[in-house]
N, CA and C of each residue as an Amber inpcrd file, in Angstrom:
protein
   657
  48.3440000  27.3560000-205.8280000  49.6460000  26.7590000-205.4000000
  49.5910000  25.9120000-204.3660000  49.2880000  26.5640000-203.1710000
  48.8660000  26.0860000-201.6890000  47.8950000  25.0840000-201.8570000
  46.8600000  25.4810000-202.3700000  45.7510000  24.0030000-202.5890000
  46.4200000  22.6250000-203.2940000  47.2930000  22.9040000-204.1150000
  47.8900000  21.9500000-205.0550000  48.7740000  21.3810000-204.1060000
  49.5680000  22.0520000-203.3210000  50.6230000  21.2680000-202.4460000
  49.3690000  20.2370000-201.0830000  48.3240000  21.0190000-200.8240000
  47.8500000  19.9070000-199.8540000  47.0280000  18.9640000-200.4770000
  46.8620000  18.7410000-201.9960000  45.9410000  17.6130000-202.3680000
  47.1550000  16.6750000-202.7360000  48.4640000  16.9530000-202.6760000
  49.4520000  15.8850000-203.1420000  49.9190000  15.4460000-201.8800000
  49.9170000  15.8240000-200.7030000  50.3310000  15.7410000-199.4210000
  49.4790000  14.5870000-198.7460000  48.0380000  14.5640000-199.1090000
  47.4760000  13.8640000-198.4650000  47.5050000  12.3780000-198.7010000
  47.7430000  11.8000000-200.0010000  48.1110000  10.4100000-199.9620000
  49.5300000   9.9780000-199.2010000  50.3910000  11.0430000-199.0960000
  51.6860000  10.6640000-198.4050000  51.2130000  10.3620000-196.8570000
  50.1110000  11.2040000-196.3420000  49.9020000  11.0860000-194.9520000
  48.9670000   9.9340000-194.6640000  48.0020000   9.4930000-195.7100000
  47.2330000   8.3050000-195.5450000  48.4650000   7.2000000-195.5270000
  49.4440000   7.2500000-196.3530000  50.1610000   6.0830000-196.5480000
  51.0210000   5.8680000-195.1740000  51.3390000   7.2020000-194.6630000
  52.3630000   7.1900000-193.3970000  51.5350000   6.3930000-192.3210000
  49.9810000   6.9930000-192.3370000  49.4010000   6.4110000-191.1250000
  49.1100000   4.7830000-191.2170000  49.0590000   4.5630000-192.2990000
  48.8110000   2.8010000-192.8270000  50.3240000   2.0000000-192.5110000
  51.2530000   2.8560000-192.9130000  52.6650000   2.0070000-192.4630000
  52.7350000   2.1450000-190.8440000  52.2600000   3.1870000-190.2570000
  52.6900000   3.2190000-188.6880000  51.7450000   2.0740000-188.2750000
  50.5210000   1.7430000-188.5030000  49.6900000   0.9420000-188.0210000
  50.1800000  -0.4060000-188.3570000  50.8100000  -0.9080000-189.5190000
  51.3170000  -1.9730000-190.0360000  52.4060000  -2.2250000-188.8430000
  53.3580000  -1.2290000-188.8070000  54.2530000  -1.4280000-187.7010000
  53.8180000  -1.7410000-186.5490000  53.1550000  -1.2220000-185.8810000
  52.6440000  -1.5890000-184.7190000  51.8500000  -3.0840000-184.9700000
  51.3390000  -3.5420000-185.8060000  50.4930000  -4.6180000-185.8890000
  51.8650000  -5.6790000-185.8880000  53.0580000  -5.5350000-186.6430000
  54.0820000  -6.3850000-186.4930000  54.5840000  -6.5900000-185.3340000
  54.9970000  -5.3770000-184.4770000  55.5330000  -5.3980000-183.4190000
  54.8350000  -6.2840000-182.5910000  53.2490000  -6.1500000-182.3440000
  52.1180000  -6.4660000-181.6370000  52.4900000  -8.2720000-182.0640000
  52.7650000  -8.9150000-182.8970000  52.8580000 -10.2640000-183.1410000
  54.1400000 -10.6060000-182.6600000  55.2560000  -9.9640000-183.4900000
  56.3810000 -10.6500000-183.2320000  56.9960000 -10.1370000-181.8100000
  56.6070000  -9.3060000-181.2360000  57.1920000  -8.9040000-180.0200000
  56.1660000  -9.4690000-178.5800000  55.2950000 -10.3010000-179.2120000
  54.5190000 -10.7880000-177.8300000  55.3590000 -11.7030000-176.8920000
  56.5130000 -12.2830000-177.3470000  57.2160000 -13.5200000-176.9120000
  58.0030000 -12.3350000-175.6020000  58.2840000 -11.1310000-175.7700000
  58.9520000 -10.3480000-174.9500000  58.2780000  -9.9080000-174.1390000
  57.1310000 -10.0040000-173.9300000  56.1850000  -9.4200000-172.7880000
  56.3840000  -9.7030000-171.3560000  56.6180000  -9.2500000-170.5750000
  56.6320000  -9.6270000-169.2440000  55.5610000  -9.0290000-168.2190000
  54.9170000 -10.0630000-167.8160000  53.8950000  -9.9630000-166.9320000
  54.2080000  -8.8610000-165.2630000  53.3850000  -7.8570000-165.2510000
  54.5120000  -7.0530000-164.1130000  53.1920000  -7.1130000-163.0930000
  52.1040000  -7.5740000-162.9730000  50.9020000  -7.6310000-161.8900000
  49.7460000  -7.9840000-162.4050000  48.6570000  -8.3720000-161.7120000
  47.7330000  -9.0180000-161.9540000  46.3460000  -8.7580000-161.0830000
  45.3300000  -8.5880000-161.3400000  44.1550000  -8.5940000-160.2020000
  43.2240000  -9.4220000-160.7090000  42.0180000  -9.5320000-160.0960000
  40.7310000 -10.2030000-160.1240000  39.6900000  -9.5070000-160.0550000
  38.5460000 -10.0520000-160.7820000  37.2980000  -9.5470000-161.0430000
  36.1520000 -10.2640000-160.8010000  35.4140000 -10.1210000-159.5020000
  34.2900000 -11.0300000-159.2270000  33.1510000 -11.0020000-160.2260000
  32.3640000 -11.7640000-160.9220000  31.5100000 -11.5460000-161.7050000
  29.8330000 -12.1760000-160.9260000  29.0710000 -11.3600000-160.4800000
  27.9360000 -12.3480000-159.9440000  26.4230000 -11.6060000-160.6200000
  25.3900000 -12.2430000-160.8690000  24.2540000 -11.8740000-161.3690000
  22.9850000 -12.7020000-160.1400000  22.1690000 -11.9090000-159.9850000
  20.8680000 -12.3640000-159.3750000  19.6830000 -12.7460000-160.4800000
  18.9680000 -13.8180000-160.5120000  18.2060000 -14.2410000-161.3000000
  16.7950000 -14.3140000-160.6750000  16.0520000 -13.5610000-161.0730000
  14.7520000 -13.5920000-160.4850000  13.8350000 -14.9100000-160.9150000
  12.7040000 -15.0720000-160.0470000  11.9480000 -16.2810000-160.4030000
  11.4770000 -15.6690000-161.7280000  11.0140000 -16.7320000-162.5370000
  10.5810000 -16.3990000-164.0210000   9.1260000 -15.9670000-163.7320000
   8.9540000 -14.8640000-164.6360000   7.5590000 -14.2910000-164.3230000
   6.6740000 -15.2090000-164.9060000   5.1470000 -15.2830000-164.6620000
   4.1230000 -16.2050000-165.0990000   4.0910000 -16.2330000-166.6490000
   3.5380000 -17.5560000-167.4490000   3.3960000 -17.0920000-168.7610000
   2.0400000 -16.5230000-169.1240000   1.5740000 -16.0730000-168.3340000
   0.1210000 -15.2080000-168.9260000  -0.5720000 -16.1500000-169.4450000
  -1.1160000 -17.1480000-168.8180000  -1.7650000 -18.4560000-169.6460000
  -2.5530000 -19.0840000-168.3750000  -3.8140000 -19.6730000-169.4110000
  -4.4320000 -20.6670000-168.4710000  -4.0250000 -22.1330000-168.7480000
  -3.8040000 -22.7790000-167.7650000  -3.2730000 -23.7640000-168.0770000
  -3.3890000 -25.1510000-167.2500000  -3.2420000 -26.3420000-167.5270000
  -3.7220000 -27.5310000-166.6890000  -2.2440000 -28.2930000-166.3950000
  -2.4120000 -28.7990000-165.2600000  -1.1830000 -29.8110000-164.5770000
  -1.3820000 -30.7660000-163.8200000  -1.0720000 -31.7430000-163.9310000
  -1.4910000 -32.9540000-162.9410000  -0.2080000 -33.5910000-162.1820000
  -0.6920000 -33.7930000-161.0010000   0.4700000 -33.8960000-160.0020000
   1.3010000 -35.6350000-160.2000000   0.7560000 -36.2620000-160.7600000
   1.3450000 -37.6000000-161.1060000   0.9070000 -37.9820000-162.6450000
   1.7350000 -38.9280000-163.2080000   1.2900000 -39.5820000-164.3030000
   0.5950000 -40.9240000-164.2500000   0.4010000 -41.4570000-162.9090000
  -0.0320000 -42.6970000-162.8470000  -0.8210000 -42.9100000-161.7680000
  -1.6690000 -43.8070000-161.2600000  -2.2190000 -44.1600000-160.1080000
  -2.7980000 -45.6300000-159.9760000  -2.9530000 -46.1960000-159.0790000
  -3.1590000 -47.6350000-159.0150000  -4.5800000 -47.8500000-158.4450000
  -5.2030000 -48.7930000-158.4900000  -6.4450000 -49.1270000-157.8690000
  -6.1120000 -50.5110000-157.2700000  -6.7910000 -50.6440000-155.9460000
  -6.6660000 -51.8590000-155.0120000  -8.2270000 -52.2940000-155.0290000
  -8.1530000 -53.7330000-154.6380000  -9.4580000 -54.2900000-154.5420000
 -10.2210000 -54.0310000-153.0010000 -11.2240000 -53.8860000-152.9910000
 -11.9010000 -53.8590000-151.4960000 -12.9850000 -54.7570000-151.3450000
 -13.4190000 -54.9270000-150.5300000 -14.5330000 -56.0350000-150.1480000
 -15.9450000 -55.3130000-150.7950000 -16.4820000 -56.0800000-151.4670000
 -17.9520000 -55.5670000-151.6880000 -19.2000000 -56.3150000-151.2420000
 -19.7680000 -55.6020000-150.5790000 -21.0170000 -55.9540000-149.2720000
 -22.0190000 -56.7390000-150.1600000 -22.2480000 -56.3960000-151.6880000
 -23.1950000 -56.8150000-152.2850000 -22.9480000 -58.4660000-152.5420000
 -21.6110000 -58.5030000-152.8690000 -21.2430000 -59.8240000-153.3540000
 -21.5840000 -60.1650000-154.7560000 -21.9750000 -59.1110000-155.4460000
 -22.4530000 -59.5180000-156.8570000 -21.4380000 -59.0920000-157.8940000
 -20.1360000 -58.3340000-157.4720000 -19.3430000 -57.8490000-158.6080000
 -18.0000000 -57.5920000-157.7060000 -16.8520000 -57.3350000-158.2120000
 -15.6030000 -56.9670000-157.9850000 -15.3300000 -55.7670000-157.6520000
 -14.7630000 -54.7920000-156.5260000 -14.4680000 -53.3880000-156.8250000
 -13.1600000 -53.2070000-156.2440000 -12.6330000 -51.8780000-157.2180000
 -11.3130000 -51.4910000-157.1770000 -11.5480000 -50.0840000-156.8660000
 -10.8630000 -49.3420000-155.8280000 -10.5080000 -48.0160000-155.7180000
  -9.1610000 -47.4790000-155.7260000  -9.2400000 -46.1080000-155.7060000
  -8.1830000 -45.4550000-156.1430000  -8.2200000 -43.8440000-155.6820000
  -7.0870000 -43.2280000-156.0440000  -7.3120000 -41.8240000-156.2270000
  -6.7650000 -41.2200000-157.4150000  -7.3600000 -40.3780000-158.1430000
  -6.9270000 -39.3240000-159.2020000  -5.9390000 -38.8610000-158.7200000
  -4.7120000 -38.4400000-159.2370000  -3.7180000 -37.5240000-158.8620000
  -4.3580000 -36.1430000-158.8920000  -4.0520000 -35.2590000-158.2580000
  -4.4980000 -33.9260000-158.1310000  -4.2280000 -33.0980000-159.3840000
  -5.6060000 -32.5940000-159.5660000  -5.3070000 -31.7690000-161.2720000
  -5.4970000 -30.2580000-161.0470000  -4.4030000 -29.5180000-161.2190000
  -4.4260000 -28.0950000-161.1570000  -4.7040000 -27.3320000-162.1160000
  -5.5060000 -26.2270000-162.3020000  -5.8230000 -25.1130000-163.3250000
  -5.0800000 -24.2100000-162.8930000  -4.1430000 -23.4590000-163.3980000
  -3.3200000 -22.3770000-163.2020000  -3.8610000 -21.1760000-164.2810000
  -3.9910000 -20.1520000-163.6020000  -4.7860000 -18.9000000-164.3340000
  -3.5930000 -17.6230000-163.9680000  -2.4370000 -17.4440000-164.5250000
  -1.8180000 -16.2600000-164.3100000  -1.7750000 -15.1650000-165.3500000
  -2.7070000 -15.0680000-166.1970000  -2.9700000 -13.9850000-166.9750000
  -3.3450000 -12.5070000-166.4010000  -2.7170000 -11.4930000-166.7830000
  -2.8080000 -10.1500000-166.3310000  -3.9230000  -9.6710000-166.7160000
  -4.8050000 -10.2140000-167.4130000  -6.0230000  -9.5910000-168.0340000
  -6.9430000 -10.8600000-168.2920000  -7.7310000 -11.0630000-167.3670000
  -8.5910000 -12.2530000-167.5600000  -9.6080000 -11.7020000-168.5760000
 -10.2910000 -12.4840000-169.8200000 -11.1700000 -11.7750000-170.5960000
 -12.6770000 -11.9310000-169.6320000 -13.5980000 -11.1280000-170.2070000
 -14.6450000 -11.0370000-169.3340000 -15.8880000 -11.9360000-170.0540000
 -16.6540000 -12.6650000-169.2950000 -17.7180000 -13.3090000-170.0420000
 -17.2340000 -14.7810000-170.4750000 -16.3540000 -15.1290000-169.6180000
 -15.7900000 -16.6040000-170.2130000 -15.6170000 -17.4610000-168.8520000
 -15.7130000 -18.7670000-169.2650000 -15.5620000 -19.6550000-167.8980000
 -14.7340000 -21.0260000-168.3950000 -14.2760000 -21.3940000-167.3530000
 -13.3150000 -23.0380000-167.9360000 -13.8540000 -24.0310000-167.2880000
 -13.5290000 -25.1430000-167.6480000 -13.7490000 -26.4490000-167.0270000
 -12.9800000 -27.5540000-167.4200000 -13.2730000 -28.4970000-166.3120000
 -12.1290000 -29.6270000-166.7050000 -12.8950000 -30.8420000-166.8340000
 -12.5830000 -31.6600000-167.7800000 -13.3420000 -32.9370000-168.0220000
 -12.1620000 -34.2260000-167.9420000 -13.0110000 -35.3480000-167.8720000
 -12.2150000 -36.7850000-167.5800000 -12.8180000 -37.7320000-168.5120000
 -11.9540000 -38.4970000-169.4420000 -12.6400000 -39.7390000-169.9320000
 -11.4490000 -40.8090000-169.8980000 -12.1120000 -41.9660000-169.8030000
 -11.2880000 -42.8890000-169.4680000 -11.4210000 -43.9700000-170.7780000
 -10.1980000 -44.3850000-171.3110000 -10.2670000 -45.6160000-172.1860000
 -10.3700000 -46.9790000-171.8390000 -10.6160000 -47.9110000-172.6160000
 -10.6770000 -49.3420000-172.3010000  -9.4900000 -49.7210000-171.1790000
  -9.6380000 -50.6440000-170.2530000  -8.9130000 -51.4460000-169.4860000
  -8.3320000 -52.5410000-170.3700000  -6.8310000 -52.3130000-170.9080000
  -6.5630000 -53.5670000-171.6160000  -5.6420000 -54.4080000-171.0430000
  -5.7910000 -55.6030000-171.0950000  -4.8970000 -56.7590000-170.3290000
  -3.6830000 -56.8930000-170.7240000  -2.9030000 -57.2220000-170.0170000
  -1.3850000 -57.4870000-170.4500000  -1.3490000 -58.7420000-170.8710000
  -2.2720000 -59.4860000-170.9210000  -2.0080000 -61.1420000-171.3890000
  -3.1140000 -61.4530000-172.3500000  -3.4520000 -60.2570000-172.6960000
  -4.5250000 -60.5470000-174.1510000  -5.9540000 -60.7590000-173.3770000
  -6.0780000 -60.3470000-172.1460000  -7.3960000 -60.8760000-171.6840000
  -8.5450000 -59.9510000-172.4070000 -10.0510000 -60.2100000-172.3470000
 -10.9860000 -59.2930000-172.9400000 -10.9380000 -57.9430000-172.0930000
 -10.8240000 -56.6680000-172.8910000 -10.8940000 -55.4620000-172.1390000
 -11.7870000 -55.0650000-171.3800000 -11.8310000 -54.3260000-170.0090000
 -12.9090000 -53.6320000-169.4820000 -13.1510000 -52.4790000-169.9010000
 -14.2050000 -52.5510000-170.4360000 -14.8490000 -51.1010000-171.1500000
 -14.9280000 -49.7020000-169.9440000 -14.5990000 -48.5820000-170.4850000
 -14.7570000 -47.4890000-169.3990000 -15.9140000 -47.0580000-168.9370000
 -17.0800000 -47.6910000-169.1180000 -18.2870000 -47.2780000-168.3250000
 -18.1960000 -48.1840000-166.9980000 -17.1170000 -49.0850000-166.9330000
 -17.0440000 -49.6460000-165.4640000 -16.3630000 -49.0340000-164.6630000
 -15.5970000 -47.7100000-164.9800000 -14.8370000 -47.0450000-163.9970000
 -15.6430000 -45.5750000-163.7360000 -15.9350000 -45.2100000-162.5970000
 -16.6680000 -44.3540000-162.0630000 -15.7980000 -43.4420000-161.0000000
 -16.3550000 -41.9790000-160.7720000 -15.7000000 -41.4050000-160.0630000
 -16.2360000 -40.4010000-159.4420000 -15.7690000 -39.5980000-158.0010000
 -16.5550000 -38.6660000-157.2010000 -15.7000000 -37.5700000-156.7830000
 -15.7170000 -36.6100000-157.8980000 -14.8890000 -35.2440000-157.7430000
 -14.7010000 -34.8380000-156.6720000 -13.7940000 -33.9190000-156.1740000
 -13.7950000 -33.1220000-154.7520000 -12.5890000 -31.7760000-154.9630000
 -13.0000000 -31.0660000-154.4180000 -11.8920000 -29.6890000-154.5870000
 -11.1620000 -29.7990000-153.3520000  -9.8220000 -29.6900000-153.7940000
  -8.6870000 -29.4140000-152.7900000  -8.3520000 -28.2410000-152.4870000
  -8.7050000 -27.3120000-153.3700000  -8.5370000 -25.8170000-153.2620000
  -9.8660000 -25.0940000-152.3460000  -9.5520000 -24.3230000-151.3300000
 -10.8880000 -23.9280000-150.4170000 -11.2720000 -22.5670000-151.3960000
 -12.4520000 -22.2630000-151.4500000 -13.1320000 -21.2900000-151.8510000
 -14.4280000 -20.7000000-151.5720000 -15.0560000 -19.8420000-152.3090000
 -16.4550000 -19.2960000-151.9550000 -17.2580000 -19.2940000-153.0010000
 -17.2290000 -20.6730000-153.9570000 -18.1130000 -20.8600000-154.5880000
 -17.5430000 -20.2220000-156.2440000 -16.6930000 -20.0580000-156.2050000
 -16.1280000 -19.6580000-157.4660000 -15.7640000 -20.6590000-158.1150000
 -15.4540000 -21.9250000-157.7890000 -15.1680000 -22.9740000-158.6900000
 -16.0320000 -24.1620000-158.1110000 -16.6690000 -24.8470000-158.8390000
 -17.4600000 -26.3190000-158.1360000 -16.8720000 -27.3440000-158.4910000
 -17.0180000 -28.8420000-157.9270000 -16.5980000 -29.9030000-158.4110000
 -17.6060000 -30.5610000-159.2800000 -17.2300000 -31.0460000-160.1470000
 -18.2490000 -32.2380000-160.8720000 -19.1550000 -33.1770000-159.9240000
 -19.8650000 -33.5330000-160.6000000 -20.7180000 -34.7900000-159.9620000
 -20.4680000 -35.9750000-159.6650000 -20.8700000 -36.6490000-158.8580000
 -20.2480000 -38.1500000-159.0830000 -20.8540000 -38.6940000-160.0430000
 -20.1030000 -39.8150000-160.6370000 -20.5720000 -40.6780000-161.9370000
 -20.4940000 -41.8100000-161.7950000 -21.6280000 -42.6590000-161.6400000
 -21.5030000 -44.0330000-161.1000000 -21.2060000 -45.1470000-162.5480000
 -20.8800000 -46.2530000-162.2180000 -20.6900000 -47.2700000-163.0160000
 -21.8660000 -47.8260000-163.4740000 -21.5040000 -48.5860000-164.7820000
 -22.6840000 -49.1080000-165.4530000 -23.1280000 -50.4710000-164.4090000
 -22.3550000 -50.6280000-163.3670000 -22.7500000 -51.6890000-162.5360000
 -23.7630000 -51.1430000-161.4370000 -23.6670000 -50.0170000-161.4420000
 -24.6330000 -49.5340000-160.2330000 -25.9210000 -49.0700000-160.8870000
 -27.0810000 -48.9810000-160.2340000 -28.3810000 -48.4450000-160.4880000
 -28.0860000 -47.0140000-160.6820000 -29.0290000 -46.5980000-161.3220000
 -28.8160000 -44.9800000-161.5510000 -29.2900000 -44.3050000-160.5680000
 -29.0990000 -43.3360000-159.9030000 -29.9290000 -42.4420000-158.9130000
 -31.1470000 -41.9520000-159.5690000 -31.0410000 -41.5090000-160.7400000
 -32.2470000 -41.0350000-161.3660000 -32.4960000 -41.5610000-162.7150000
 -33.4100000 -42.6130000-162.9220000 -33.7320000 -43.3000000-164.0170000
 -33.9600000 -42.4230000-165.1950000 -34.2920000 -41.1290000-164.8450000
 -34.7790000 -40.1280000-166.2090000 -33.6460000 -39.5310000-166.4550000
 -32.6210000 -39.3950000-165.5860000 -31.4190000 -38.7990000-166.1120000
 -30.1190000 -39.6100000-165.5490000 -29.6480000 -40.7780000-166.2650000
 -28.8960000 -41.9970000-165.7600000 -27.5110000 -41.3370000-165.5330000
 -27.0340000 -41.4900000-164.3320000 -25.6090000 -41.2110000-164.0350000
 -24.9710000 -42.2030000-163.6790000 -25.2270000 -43.5770000-164.2260000
 -24.5180000 -44.8420000-164.0640000 -23.8100000 -44.9830000-165.2220000
 -22.9410000 -43.8670000-166.0900000 -22.6860000 -44.1420000-167.4160000
 -21.1010000 -44.5080000-167.3400000 -20.3260000 -44.1450000-166.1830000
 -18.9630000 -44.4750000-166.0020000 -18.0470000 -43.3300000-166.7550000
 -17.0280000 -43.2360000-167.0510000 -16.2360000 -42.3820000-167.7040000
 -15.8140000 -42.5720000-169.2370000 -16.8180000 -43.3460000-170.0640000
 -16.7880000 -43.6080000-171.4560000 -17.0150000 -42.3950000-172.1160000
 -17.4820000 -41.2190000-171.7030000 -17.4210000 -40.0650000-172.2390000
 -17.0040000 -39.0020000-171.2590000 -16.7740000 -37.7050000-171.9200000
 -16.2180000 -36.7260000-171.2480000 -17.2550000 -36.3530000-169.9260000
 -16.7980000 -36.3420000-168.5390000 -17.3450000 -36.1970000-167.7110000
 -16.5490000 -34.8320000-166.6150000 -17.5050000 -34.0090000-166.1930000
 -17.0780000 -32.8700000-165.5300000 -16.1460000 -33.0940000-164.1870000
 -14.8870000 -32.6190000-163.7860000 -14.3110000 -32.6970000-163.1030000
 -14.1820000 -31.5740000-161.9440000 -14.2870000 -30.6540000-162.5950000
 -14.4360000 -28.7780000-161.9370000 -14.7100000 -28.0560000-162.5270000
 -15.2760000 -27.0110000-162.3120000 -15.8310000 -26.0210000-163.3490000
 -15.8720000 -24.5620000-162.6820000 -15.3490000 -23.5610000-163.3730000
 -15.3040000 -22.0910000-162.8600000 -16.3770000 -21.3340000-163.6330000
 -17.3770000 -20.7850000-162.8130000 -18.5040000 -20.3160000-163.6040000
 -17.9330000 -19.0630000-164.3630000 -17.1450000 -18.3460000-163.5790000
 -16.4510000 -17.3200000-164.2720000 -15.0630000 -16.8330000-164.2980000
 -14.3060000 -17.0780000-165.1380000 -12.9610000 -17.2370000-165.3360000
 -12.1900000 -15.9570000-164.5840000 -12.6460000 -14.4980000-164.5230000
 -12.0530000 -13.4710000-164.0830000 -12.4700000 -13.6770000-162.6120000
 -13.2860000 -14.1320000-161.9350000 -13.5840000 -14.2460000-160.4980000
 -12.7480000 -15.2310000-159.7920000 -12.6940000 -16.3630000-160.8360000
 -12.0590000 -17.5320000-160.1160000 -10.6080000 -16.8910000-160.1500000
 -10.0140000 -16.3760000-161.1160000  -8.9190000 -16.1220000-161.2670000
  -8.3740000 -14.9980000-159.9890000  -9.5210000 -14.0000000-159.7380000
  -9.1440000 -13.0440000-158.7130000  -9.2270000 -13.6860000-157.4360000
  -9.9300000 -14.8790000-157.2790000 -10.1280000 -15.4450000-155.8780000
  -8.8560000 -16.1370000-155.5500000  -8.2220000 -17.0280000-156.4840000
  -6.9680000 -17.9180000-156.3810000  -6.6510000 -18.1510000-157.7540000
  -5.0860000 -17.7810000-158.0230000  -4.5950000 -18.0350000-159.1370000
  -4.3970000 -19.3870000-159.5220000  -4.7620000 -20.8220000-158.6540000
  -4.6520000 -22.0090000-158.8790000  -5.6560000 -22.7320000-158.2660000
  -6.3160000 -23.5360000-158.8220000  -7.6940000 -24.3360000-158.5650000
  -7.1130000 -25.8510000-158.6330000  -7.0560000 -26.4840000-157.6090000
  -7.0290000 -28.1570000-157.6520000  -7.9780000 -28.6730000-157.1770000
  -8.1240000 -29.9090000-157.9010000  -9.5160000 -31.0610000-157.7770000
  -8.9330000 -32.3170000-158.0540000  -9.0840000 -33.2420000-157.1860000
  -9.0560000 -34.6350000-157.6310000 -10.2890000 -35.2900000-157.4130000
 -10.4250000 -36.9280000-157.6270000 -11.4180000 -37.6270000-157.2630000
 -11.1150000 -38.9840000-157.0240000 -12.2800000 -39.4110000-156.2760000
 -12.2690000 -41.1540000-155.8790000 -12.6470000 -41.8140000-157.1640000
 -11.7820000 -42.6370000-157.6020000 -11.6190000 -43.5140000-158.3230000
 -12.4910000 -44.9160000-158.1490000 -13.5240000 -45.3970000-158.8390000
 -14.1190000 -46.7780000-158.4980000 -14.1410000 -47.7320000-159.7920000
 -13.5990000 -48.9030000-159.6850000 -13.9350000 -49.6090000-160.9420000
 -14.4660000 -50.9810000-160.4330000 -15.8750000 -51.4490000-161.0640000
 -16.4620000 -52.6820000-160.7680000 -16.6610000 -53.2290000-161.8600000
 -16.1760000 -54.6970000-161.5540000 -16.3650000 -55.5780000-162.7510000
 -17.1910000 -56.9550000-162.1470000 -17.7230000 -57.6440000-163.3780000
 -18.2750000 -58.8210000-163.1500000 -17.3250000 -59.8120000-162.1580000
 -17.8540000 -60.5220000-161.3200000 -17.1490000 -61.6020000-160.6280000
 -16.4270000 -62.5440000-161.2980000 -16.6030000 -62.8510000-162.6580000
 -15.8650000 -64.0080000-163.3020000 -14.9960000 -62.9690000-164.3360000
 -14.4310000 -61.6380000-163.8360000 -13.3780000 -61.0190000-165.0280000
 -12.1490000 -61.8810000-164.9510000 -11.4070000 -61.7380000-166.0370000
 -10.3270000 -62.2570000-166.0040000  -9.2410000 -61.9180000-165.4230000
  -8.4420000 -62.8470000-164.5910000  -7.2210000 -62.2300000-163.6640000
  -6.3950000 -61.5100000-164.5900000  -5.2950000 -60.8580000-163.9940000
  -4.2650000 -60.1580000-164.7910000  -4.1880000 -58.8900000-164.5570000
  -3.2030000 -58.1990000-165.2190000  -2.9830000 -56.9080000-165.0640000
  -3.8880000 -56.1400000-166.1350000  -4.3610000 -54.9650000-165.9940000
  -4.8930000 -54.0230000-166.8680000  -4.6060000 -52.5870000-166.7800000
  -4.5330000 -51.9980000-167.8000000  -4.2180000 -50.6460000-167.7780000
  -5.2350000 -49.5970000-168.6260000  -5.6200000 -48.5590000-168.1880000
  -6.4660000 -47.7750000-169.0900000  -5.7910000 -46.0740000-168.8400000
  -5.9130000 -45.5350000-169.7360000  -5.6690000 -43.9650000-169.7810000
  -7.0290000 -42.9470000-169.5880000  -6.8000000 -42.2280000-168.3410000
  -7.8210000 -40.9440000-168.3210000  -7.4270000 -39.8940000-168.8540000
  -7.9460000 -39.3900000-170.1690000  -7.6040000 -38.1440000-170.7220000
  -8.4550000 -36.8430000-169.8010000  -7.5140000 -36.0990000-169.3000000
  -7.9600000 -34.7330000-168.7230000  -7.7160000 -33.4330000-169.6800000
  -9.1130000 -32.7510000-169.8690000  -8.7400000 -31.8390000-170.6510000
  -9.4690000 -30.5610000-170.1810000  -8.6640000 -29.3200000-170.1060000
  -9.2250000 -27.9620000-170.2420000  -9.8210000 -27.0240000-171.1650000
 -10.8370000 -26.8280000-170.8420000 -11.8580000 -26.1030000-171.9670000
 -12.0640000 -24.6370000-171.4150000 -12.3050000 -23.4100000-172.1580000
 -12.6270000 -22.3390000-171.7550000 -13.5450000 -21.9600000-172.8090000
 -14.9670000 -21.3470000-172.2820000 -15.7990000 -20.9170000-173.3340000
 -16.4510000 -19.5080000-173.1610000 -17.2600000 -19.0920000-174.1430000
 -17.8520000 -17.8170000-173.7300000 -19.3880000 -18.1280000-173.3110000
 -19.7720000 -17.2190000-172.6520000 -21.3560000 -17.2830000-172.0610000
 -21.9450000 -17.6630000-173.3630000
């Protein structure tokens, strides 16, 4: 008998609880207009955001997206010469674990100098450079060698270096990625640019693009 009474009372208890909650909900909605503020206070919320951690990668960045060449006097008088400076090119290595037995290098290659008024293009072999390291080191990273223009005479006929930037030419080289990273997490290089043209080059504005590429390879 007692067990039966308990079973019959449970639905009533559930219904009573549901009715109470419904009543409270109605009071909350209907009675909100009657609420009276009796005090308040404020809480300041602050946060300190730390500098973002490194991406853990080997990456390349360039200080500017353009540079301008200006004409200089040519002592020989058999061509016209224009010089400028390649913006700083930085290799950053913030990897926590640099692989062993790998090395990285940066190359540059130019496209045609295209005239803004339909002039004949100046081919990239007319543009040479002299790379230089901006970051001091102890031999972990080396600059590429000077590349002469096709207007110049080769330093060594058996190994012509007067090819200009028509192909990929070395800007800087780390012989060992881990060693370079341990010595300095960033390595910056730039280059003196030299454009040499025939005396009868068509006047006007020209533009070219130097593509800079970062590679990492295994020994």
